[in-house]
Amino acid sequence: TVVGAATVPRMLPTVIYTGGFMTPELNLPNKYRGPVVADLAGMFFEDSVPMHRDHDTNKPVGHTTRVSDDGRQLSAEGLFSIASDDTTAIVSGRKEGFPWRPSVGLKLYDYEIIPEGKTVHVNGRDFTGPFLLVHYSELKEIGIVSVPGDAEVDPIQLAAKAASKAGSSLMKKTFAQWAKENGFDLATLKKPSKAVLKAHYDSLKAADGDDKP
């Protein structure tokens, strides 16, 4: 069931992959188990990607409306557009403070094992082996999980109002006021997530035509 437009919960922009080490569950022919880095320069994605509870494709909860990368990290925003028990568990749980987090579901096309001691430059920083470097991949879906492969991602955040009811009155507020109203604790957000959120706030403010600082 698709949620009505007037009530659809919205996931605000969040970092879904920090560009660093991940420890995902893999099913590779070489039976590799260990840290993984996915090169964002070789990652393919579209703006609309399905979101599932726990990466289970039988448990869809919504879709993204925008996916982007800045060469260092991957971010997304979206809608919890499917009416289901899983969606309710995620949305209601997050409102009560449960730390549901995003997790990228990638299809791997080309990868290599970087040997111990070798350093490579990926996603704007240096990494030293051993680890699995994914040269080319595709973002197939996003899992909403309790324990993501990328331990550095922050919990998802929901808009304070439904997607179709967000008014321009919010844009009369400072970034700190707007963030607090939407349930963000700026003191606890990691720097990458705070930067993504600030960019989103700035884009909304520009669209509203309000130039107040």
Coordinates of N, CA and C in Angstrom, one line a residue:
T1 N 0.8 -1.2 0.0 CA 0.0 0.0 0.0 C 0.9 1.2 0.0
V2 N 0.6 2.2 -0.8 CA 1.3 3.5 -0.9 C 0.7 4.5 0.0
V3 N 1.5 5.2 0.8 CA 1.0 6.1 1.8 C 0.5 7.4 1.0
G4 N -0.6 8.0 1.5 CA -1.2 9.2 0.9 C -0.2 10.3 0.9
A5 N -0.2 11.2 -0.1 CA 0.8 12.3 -0.2 C 0.8 13.2 1.0
A6 N -0.4 13.4 1.6 CA -0.5 14.3 2.7 C 0.1 13.8 4.0
T7 N 0.3 12.5 4.1 CA 0.8 12.0 5.4 C 2.2 11.2 5.2
V8 N 2.8 11.2 4.0 CA 4.0 10.4 3.8 C 5.1 11.0 4.7
P9 N 5.7 10.2 5.5 CA 6.9 10.6 6.3 C 8.1 10.8 5.4
R10 N 8.9 11.8 5.7 CA 10.0 12.2 4.8 C 11.3 12.0 5.5
M11 N 12.3 11.3 4.9 CA 13.6 11.2 5.4 C 14.4 12.4 4.9
L12 N 14.9 13.2 5.9 CA 15.7 14.3 5.5 C 17.1 13.8 5.0
P13 N 17.8 14.7 4.3 CA 19.2 14.3 3.7 C 20.1 13.7 4.8
T14 N 20.7 12.6 4.5 CA 21.6 12.0 5.5 C 22.7 11.3 4.7
V15 N 23.8 11.2 5.4 CA 24.9 10.4 4.8 C 24.6 8.9 4.9
I16 N 24.6 8.2 3.8 CA 24.4 6.8 3.8 C 25.6 6.0 3.6
Y17 N 26.7 6.6 3.2 CA 28.0 6.0 3.2 C 29.1 7.0 3.3
T18 N 29.9 6.9 4.3 CA 30.9 8.0 4.7 C 32.1 7.9 3.8
G19 N 32.2 6.9 2.9 CA 33.4 6.8 2.0 C 34.5 6.1 2.6
G20 N 34.4 5.5 3.8 CA 35.5 4.8 4.5 C 35.3 3.3 4.5
F21 N 35.8 2.7 5.5 CA 35.8 1.3 5.7 C 34.3 0.8 6.0
M22 N 33.9 -0.2 5.4 CA 32.6 -0.9 5.8 C 33.0 -2.4 6.1
T23 N 32.1 -3.0 6.8 CA 32.2 -4.4 7.1 C 30.9 -5.1 6.8
P24 N 30.5 -5.1 5.5 CA 29.3 -5.7 5.0 C 29.3 -7.2 5.0
E25 N 28.1 -7.8 4.9 CA 28.0 -9.2 4.7 C 28.2 -9.5 3.2
L26 N 29.2 -10.2 2.8 CA 29.5 -10.4 1.4 C 29.3 -11.9 1.0
N27 N 29.0 -12.1 -0.3 CA 28.8 -13.4 -0.8 C 29.7 -13.5 -2.1
L28 N 31.0 -13.4 -1.9 CA 31.9 -13.4 -3.1 C 32.5 -14.8 -3.3
P29 N 32.9 -15.0 -4.5 CA 33.6 -16.3 -4.8 C 34.8 -16.6 -4.0
N30 N 35.5 -15.5 -3.7 CA 36.8 -15.7 -2.9 C 36.6 -15.8 -1.4
K31 N 35.3 -15.8 -1.0 CA 34.9 -16.0 0.4 C 35.6 -14.9 1.3
Y32 N 35.8 -13.7 0.7 CA 36.4 -12.6 1.5 C 35.6 -12.2 2.7
R33 N 36.2 -12.0 3.8 CA 35.6 -11.5 5.0 C 36.5 -10.4 5.6
G34 N 36.1 -9.2 5.6 CA 37.0 -8.1 6.1 C 36.5 -6.8 5.7
P35 N 37.3 -5.7 5.9 CA 36.9 -4.4 5.6 C 36.8 -4.1 4.1
V36 N 35.9 -3.2 3.7 CA 35.6 -2.9 2.3 C 35.6 -1.4 2.1
V37 N 36.1 -0.9 1.0 CA 36.0 0.5 0.6 C 35.4 0.5 -0.8
A38 N 34.4 1.2 -1.0 CA 33.8 1.3 -2.3 C 34.1 2.7 -2.9
D39 N 34.8 2.7 -4.1 CA 35.2 3.9 -4.7 C 34.0 4.6 -5.3
L40 N 33.7 5.8 -4.8 CA 32.5 6.6 -5.2 C 32.6 7.0 -6.7
A41 N 33.9 7.2 -7.2 CA 34.1 7.5 -8.6 C 33.6 6.4 -9.5
G42 N 33.5 5.2 -9.0 CA 33.0 4.1 -9.9 C 31.7 3.6 -9.4
M43 N 30.9 4.3 -8.6 CA 29.6 3.9 -8.2 C 28.5 4.5 -9.0
F44 N 27.6 3.7 -9.5 CA 26.5 4.1 -10.3 C 25.2 4.1 -9.4
F45 N 24.4 5.1 -9.6 CA 23.2 5.2 -8.9 C 22.2 6.1 -9.6
E46 N 20.9 6.0 -9.2 CA 19.9 6.9 -9.7 C 19.3 7.6 -8.5
D47 N 18.5 8.7 -8.8 CA 17.9 9.4 -7.7 C 16.8 8.6 -6.9
S48 N 16.1 7.7 -7.7 CA 15.1 6.9 -7.0 C 15.6 5.5 -6.8
V49 N 15.8 5.2 -5.6 CA 16.3 3.8 -5.2 C 15.4 3.3 -4.1
P50 N 15.0 2.0 -4.2 CA 14.1 1.5 -3.1 C 14.8 1.4 -1.8
M51 N 14.0 1.6 -0.7 CA 14.5 1.4 0.6 C 13.7 0.2 1.3
H52 N 14.5 -0.6 2.0 CA 13.9 -1.8 2.6 C 14.3 -1.9 4.0
R53 N 13.5 -2.5 4.8 CA 13.9 -2.8 6.2 C 14.9 -4.0 6.2
D54 N 16.0 -3.8 6.8 CA 17.1 -4.8 6.9 C 17.5 -5.4 5.6
H55 N 17.5 -4.6 4.5 CA 17.9 -5.1 3.2 C 17.0 -6.2 2.7
D56 N 15.9 -6.4 3.3 CA 15.0 -7.5 2.8 C 14.1 -6.9 1.7
T57 N 14.3 -7.4 0.5 CA 13.5 -6.9 -0.6 C 12.0 -7.3 -0.5
N58 N 11.7 -8.1 0.4 CA 10.2 -8.4 0.7 C 9.6 -7.5 1.7
K59 N 10.5 -6.5 2.2 CA 10.0 -5.6 3.2 C 10.3 -4.1 2.7
P60 N 9.7 -3.7 1.6 CA 9.9 -2.3 1.1 C 9.2 -1.3 2.1
V61 N 9.9 -0.2 2.3 CA 9.3 0.8 3.2 C 9.3 2.2 2.5
G62 N 9.9 2.3 1.3 CA 9.9 3.6 0.6 C 10.9 3.7 -0.5
H63 N 11.2 4.9 -0.8 CA 12.2 5.2 -1.9 C 12.9 6.5 -1.7
T64 N 14.1 6.6 -2.3 CA 14.8 7.9 -2.3 C 14.2 8.8 -3.3
T65 N 14.4 10.1 -3.1 CA 14.0 11.1 -4.1 C 15.3 11.8 -4.6
R66 N 16.4 11.6 -4.0 CA 17.6 12.2 -4.4 C 18.8 11.5 -3.8
V67 N 19.8 11.1 -4.6 CA 21.0 10.5 -4.2 C 22.2 11.3 -4.8
S68 N 23.2 11.6 -4.0 CA 24.3 12.4 -4.5 C 25.6 12.1 -3.8
D69 N 26.7 12.4 -4.4 CA 28.0 12.2 -3.8 C 28.9 13.4 -4.1
D70 N 29.8 13.7 -3.2 CA 30.6 14.9 -3.3 C 32.1 14.4 -3.5
G71 N 32.3 13.2 -3.9 CA 33.6 12.6 -4.0 C 34.2 12.0 -2.8
R72 N 33.5 12.3 -1.6 CA 34.0 11.8 -0.4 C 33.0 10.9 0.4
Q73 N 31.7 11.2 0.1 CA 30.7 10.5 0.8 C 29.4 10.5 0.0
L74 N 28.5 9.6 0.3 CA 27.2 9.4 -0.4 C 26.1 9.8 0.5
S75 N 25.2 10.6 -0.1 CA 24.0 11.1 0.7 C 22.7 10.8 0.0
A76 N 21.6 10.8 0.8 CA 20.3 10.5 0.2 C 19.2 11.1 1.0
E77 N 18.1 11.4 0.4 CA 16.9 11.8 1.1 C 15.7 11.0 0.4
G78 N 14.6 10.9 1.1 CA 13.6 10.1 0.5 C 12.2 10.1 1.3
L79 N 11.4 9.2 0.9 CA 10.0 9.2 1.4 C 9.7 7.8 1.9
F80 N 9.1 7.6 3.0 CA 8.6 6.3 3.5 C 7.2 6.2 2.9
S81 N 7.2 5.8 1.7 CA 6.0 5.9 0.8 C 5.2 4.6 0.9
I82 N 5.6 3.5 1.5 CA 4.9 2.3 1.6 C 4.2 2.1 3.0
A83 N 2.9 1.9 3.0 CA 2.2 1.7 4.3 C 2.3 0.2 4.7
S84 N 3.1 0.0 5.7 CA 3.3 -1.4 6.2 C 3.7 -1.4 7.6
D85 N 3.7 -2.6 8.2 CA 4.1 -2.7 9.6 C 5.6 -2.3 9.8
D86 N 6.4 -2.7 8.7 CA 7.8 -2.4 8.8 C 8.0 -0.9 8.7
T87 N 7.3 -0.2 7.9 CA 7.4 1.3 7.8 C 7.0 1.9 9.2
T88 N 5.9 1.4 9.7 CA 5.4 1.9 11.0 C 6.5 1.7 12.1
A89 N 7.1 0.5 12.1 CA 8.1 0.2 13.1 C 9.3 1.2 13.0
I90 N 9.7 1.5 11.7 CA 10.8 2.4 11.5 C 10.5 3.9 11.9
V91 N 9.4 4.3 11.4 CA 9.0 5.7 11.6 C 8.6 6.0 13.1
S92 N 7.8 5.1 13.7 CA 7.4 5.3 15.1 C 8.6 5.1 16.0
G93 N 9.5 4.1 15.7 CA 10.6 3.9 16.5 C 11.6 5.0 16.5
R94 N 11.8 5.6 15.3 CA 12.7 6.7 15.1 C 12.2 7.9 15.9
K95 N 10.9 8.2 15.9 CA 10.3 9.3 16.6 C 10.6 9.1 18.1
E96 N 10.6 7.9 18.6 CA 10.9 7.6 20.0 C 12.4 7.5 20.3
G97 N 13.2 7.7 19.3 CA 14.6 7.8 19.6 C 15.4 6.5 19.2
F98 N 14.8 5.5 18.6 CA 15.5 4.3 18.2 C 16.4 4.7 17.0
P99 N 17.7 4.3 17.1 CA 18.7 4.7 16.1 C 18.7 3.9 14.8
W100 N 17.6 3.9 14.1 CA 17.6 3.3 12.7 C 18.6 4.0 11.8
R101 N 19.4 3.3 11.2 CA 20.5 3.9 10.3 C 20.4 3.3 8.9
P102 N 21.0 4.1 8.0 CA 21.0 3.7 6.6 C 22.1 2.8 6.3
S103 N 22.0 1.9 5.3 CA 23.0 1.0 4.9 C 22.9 0.7 3.4
V104 N 24.0 0.9 2.7 CA 24.0 0.8 1.2 C 24.0 -0.7 0.8
G105 N 23.1 -1.0 -0.2 CA 23.0 -2.3 -0.8 C 23.7 -2.2 -2.2
L106 N 24.9 -2.7 -2.3 CA 25.6 -2.5 -3.6 C 25.7 -3.8 -4.4
K107 N 25.7 -3.7 -5.7 CA 26.1 -4.8 -6.6 C 27.5 -4.5 -7.0
L108 N 28.4 -5.5 -6.8 CA 29.8 -5.3 -7.1 C 30.1 -5.8 -8.5
Y109 N 30.8 -4.9 -9.3 CA 31.2 -5.3 -10.6 C 32.7 -5.6 -10.8
D110 N 33.5 -4.8 -10.1 CA 34.9 -5.0 -10.2 C 35.6 -4.7 -8.8
Y111 N 36.5 -5.5 -8.4 CA 37.1 -5.3 -7.1 C 38.4 -6.0 -7.0
E112 N 39.2 -5.6 -6.0 CA 40.5 -6.3 -5.8 C 40.9 -6.2 -4.3
I113 N 41.7 -7.1 -3.9 CA 42.2 -7.1 -2.5 C 43.5 -6.3 -2.5
I114 N 43.5 -5.3 -1.7 CA 44.7 -4.5 -1.5 C 45.5 -5.1 -0.4
P115 N 46.8 -5.5 -0.7 CA 47.6 -6.3 0.2 C 48.0 -5.4 1.4
E116 N 48.4 -6.1 2.4 CA 48.8 -5.5 3.7 C 50.0 -4.5 3.4
G117 N 49.9 -3.3 3.9 CA 51.0 -2.4 3.8 C 50.9 -1.4 2.6
K118 N 50.1 -1.8 1.6 CA 49.9 -1.0 0.4 C 48.9 0.1 0.7
T119 N 49.2 1.4 0.3 CA 48.3 2.5 0.5 C 47.7 3.0 -0.9
V120 N 46.4 3.2 -0.9 CA 45.8 3.7 -2.1 C 44.9 4.9 -1.7
H121 N 44.8 5.8 -2.7 CA 44.0 7.0 -2.5 C 42.6 6.9 -3.1
V122 N 41.6 6.9 -2.3 CA 40.2 6.7 -2.7 C 39.3 7.6 -1.9
N123 N 38.3 8.1 -2.6 CA 37.3 9.0 -1.9 C 37.9 10.1 -1.1
G124 N 39.0 10.7 -1.7 CA 39.6 11.8 -1.1 C 40.5 11.6 0.1
R125 N 40.9 10.3 0.4 CA 41.7 10.0 1.5 C 42.5 8.8 1.2
D126 N 43.5 8.5 2.1 CA 44.4 7.3 1.9 C 43.9 6.2 2.8
F127 N 44.0 5.0 2.2 CA 43.7 3.7 3.0 C 44.8 2.7 2.8
T128 N 45.2 2.1 3.9 CA 46.2 1.1 3.8 C 45.7 -0.3 4.0
G129 N 46.1 -1.2 3.2 CA 45.7 -2.6 3.2 C 46.1 -3.3 4.4
P130 N 45.5 -4.5 4.7 CA 44.6 -5.2 3.7 C 43.1 -4.8 3.8
F131 N 42.5 -4.7 2.6 CA 41.1 -4.5 2.5 C 40.6 -4.8 1.1
L132 N 39.3 -4.9 0.9 CA 38.8 -5.1 -0.4 C 38.4 -3.7 -1.0
L133 N 39.0 -3.4 -2.1 CA 38.6 -2.1 -2.8 C 37.7 -2.4 -4.0
V134 N 36.5 -1.8 -3.9 CA 35.5 -2.0 -5.0 C 35.7 -0.9 -6.0
H135 N 36.1 -1.2 -7.2 CA 36.3 -0.2 -8.2 C 35.0 0.3 -8.8
Y136 N 34.2 -0.7 -9.1 CA 32.9 -0.3 -9.8 C 31.7 -1.1 -9.1
S137 N 30.7 -0.3 -8.8 CA 29.5 -0.9 -8.1 C 28.3 -0.1 -8.5
E138 N 27.1 -0.7 -8.1 CA 25.9 0.0 -8.4 C 25.0 0.0 -7.1
L139 N 24.5 1.1 -6.8 CA 23.6 1.2 -5.6 C 22.2 0.7 -6.0
K140 N 21.9 -0.5 -5.5 CA 20.6 -1.2 -5.9 C 19.5 -0.8 -4.9
E141 N 19.8 -0.6 -3.7 CA 18.8 -0.4 -2.6 C 19.5 0.2 -1.4
I142 N 18.7 0.7 -0.5 CA 19.2 1.1 0.8 C 18.4 0.4 1.9
G143 N 19.2 -0.2 2.8 CA 18.6 -0.9 4.0 C 18.4 0.1 5.1
I144 N 17.3 0.0 5.8 CA 17.2 0.8 7.1 C 17.4 -0.3 8.2
V145 N 18.5 -0.2 8.9 CA 18.9 -1.2 9.8 C 19.3 -0.7 11.2
S146 N 19.5 -1.6 12.1 CA 20.0 -1.2 13.4 C 21.5 -1.2 13.5
V147 N 22.2 -2.1 12.7 CA 23.6 -2.1 12.7 C 24.1 -2.1 11.3
P148 N 24.5 -0.9 10.8 CA 25.0 -0.8 9.4 C 26.4 -1.3 9.2
G149 N 26.8 -1.6 8.0 CA 28.1 -2.0 7.7 C 29.1 -0.9 7.9
D150 N 28.6 0.4 7.6 CA 29.4 1.6 7.8 C 29.0 2.1 9.2
A151 N 29.9 1.9 10.2 CA 29.6 2.2 11.6 C 29.6 3.7 11.8
E152 N 30.1 4.5 10.8 CA 30.2 5.9 11.1 C 29.0 6.7 10.6
V153 N 28.0 6.1 10.0 CA 26.8 6.8 9.6 C 25.9 7.2 10.8
D154 N 25.3 8.3 10.7 CA 24.3 8.8 11.7 C 23.0 8.1 11.5
P155 N 22.1 8.1 12.6 CA 20.7 7.6 12.4 C 20.0 8.5 11.4
I156 N 19.0 7.9 10.7 CA 18.2 8.7 9.8 C 17.4 9.8 10.6
Q157 N 17.0 10.8 10.0 CA 16.1 11.8 10.6 C 14.9 12.1 9.8
L158 N 13.8 12.2 10.5 CA 12.5 12.5 9.8 C 12.1 14.0 9.9
A159 N 11.5 14.4 8.8 CA 11.0 15.8 8.8 C 9.9 16.0 9.8
A160 N 9.9 17.1 10.4 CA 8.9 17.4 11.5 C 7.5 17.3 11.0
K161 N 7.3 17.6 9.7 CA 6.0 17.6 9.1 C 6.0 16.7 7.9
A162 N 4.8 16.3 7.4 CA 4.7 15.5 6.2 C 5.2 16.2 5.0
A163 N 5.6 15.5 4.0 CA 6.2 16.1 2.8 C 5.4 17.2 2.2
S164 N 4.1 17.0 2.1 CA 3.3 17.9 1.4 C 2.8 19.1 2.2
K165 N 3.2 19.1 3.5 CA 2.7 20.1 4.4 C 3.8 21.0 4.9
A166 N 5.1 20.8 4.4 CA 6.2 21.6 4.8 C 6.0 23.1 4.3
G167 N 5.9 24.0 5.2 CA 5.6 25.4 4.8 C 6.8 26.3 4.8
S168 N 6.6 27.4 4.1 CA 7.8 28.3 4.0 C 8.1 29.0 5.4
S169 N 7.2 28.9 6.4 CA 7.4 29.5 7.6 C 8.7 29.0 8.3
L170 N 9.0 27.7 8.0 CA 10.2 27.1 8.5 C 11.5 27.9 8.1
M171 N 11.4 28.5 6.9 CA 12.6 29.2 6.3 C 12.8 30.5 7.0
K172 N 11.9 30.9 7.9 CA 12.2 32.2 8.6 C 13.0 31.9 9.9
K173 N 13.3 30.6 10.1 CA 14.1 30.2 11.3 C 15.6 30.1 10.9
T174 N 16.4 30.2 11.9 CA 17.8 30.0 11.7 C 18.1 28.5 11.5
F175 N 19.2 28.1 11.1 CA 19.6 26.7 10.9 C 19.4 25.9 12.2
A176 N 19.9 26.5 13.3 CA 19.8 25.8 14.5 C 18.3 25.6 15.0
Q177 N 17.5 26.6 14.8 CA 16.1 26.5 15.1 C 15.4 25.5 14.2
W178 N 15.7 25.5 12.9 CA 15.0 24.6 12.0 C 15.5 23.2 12.3
A179 N 16.8 23.0 12.6 CA 17.3 21.6 12.9 C 16.6 21.1 14.2
K180 N 16.5 21.9 15.2 CA 15.9 21.5 16.5 C 14.4 21.1 16.2
E181 N 13.7 21.9 15.4 CA 12.3 21.6 15.1 C 12.1 20.3 14.4
N182 N 13.1 19.9 13.6 CA 13.1 18.7 12.9 C 13.7 17.5 13.6
G183 N 14.0 17.7 14.9 CA 14.5 16.6 15.7 C 16.0 16.3 15.7
F184 N 16.8 17.3 15.1 CA 18.2 17.1 15.1 C 18.9 17.6 16.3
D185 N 19.9 16.9 16.8 CA 20.7 17.4 17.9 C 22.1 17.7 17.3
L186 N 22.3 19.0 16.9 CA 23.5 19.4 16.2 C 24.8 19.1 17.0
A187 N 24.6 19.0 18.4 CA 25.8 18.8 19.2 C 26.3 17.3 19.1
T188 N 25.4 16.4 18.7 CA 25.8 15.0 18.6 C 26.0 14.5 17.1
L189 N 25.6 15.3 16.1 CA 25.7 14.9 14.7 C 27.2 14.9 14.3
K190 N 27.6 13.9 13.6 CA 29.0 14.0 13.0 C 29.1 15.1 12.0
K191 N 30.3 15.6 11.8 CA 30.6 16.7 10.9 C 30.0 16.5 9.5
P192 N 30.2 15.3 8.9 CA 29.7 15.1 7.5 C 28.2 15.2 7.4
S193 N 27.5 14.6 8.4 CA 26.0 14.7 8.5 C 25.5 16.1 8.7
K194 N 26.2 16.9 9.5 CA 25.9 18.2 9.8 C 26.0 19.1 8.5
A195 N 27.1 18.8 7.7 CA 27.3 19.5 6.5 C 26.2 19.3 5.4
V196 N 25.8 18.0 5.3 CA 24.7 17.6 4.4 C 23.4 18.3 4.8
L197 N 23.1 18.3 6.1 CA 21.9 18.9 6.6 C 21.9 20.4 6.4
K198 N 23.1 21.1 6.6 CA 23.2 22.5 6.4 C 23.0 22.8 4.9
A199 N 23.5 22.0 4.0 CA 23.3 22.2 2.6 C 21.9 22.1 2.2
H200 N 21.2 21.2 2.8 CA 19.7 21.0 2.5 C 19.0 22.2 3.0
Y201 N 19.3 22.7 4.2 CA 18.6 23.8 4.8 C 18.8 25.1 3.9
D202 N 20.1 25.2 3.4 CA 20.4 26.4 2.5 C 19.6 26.3 1.2
S203 N 19.4 25.1 0.7 CA 18.7 25.0 -0.6 C 17.2 25.3 -0.4
L204 N 16.7 24.9 0.7 CA 15.3 25.2 1.1 C 15.1 26.7 1.3
K205 N 16.0 27.3 1.9 CA 16.0 28.7 2.2 C 16.1 29.5 0.9
A206 N 17.0 29.1 0.0 CA 17.1 29.8 -1.3 C 15.8 29.6 -2.1
A207 N 15.2 28.4 -2.1 CA 14.0 28.2 -2.8 C 12.9 29.1 -2.3
D208 N 12.9 29.3 -1.0 CA 11.8 30.1 -0.4 C 12.0 31.6 -0.6
G209 N 13.3 32.0 -1.0 CA 13.6 33.4 -1.3 C 13.8 34.2 0.0
D210 N 14.1 33.5 1.1 CA 14.4 34.2 2.3 C 15.9 34.3 2.6
D211 N 16.5 35.5 2.6 CA 17.9 35.6 2.7 C 18.4 35.9 4.1
K212 N 17.5 35.7 5.1 CA 17.9 36.0 6.5 C 18.9 35.0 6.9
P213 N 19.9 35.4 7.7 CA 20.9 34.4 8.1 C 20.4 33.5 9.2

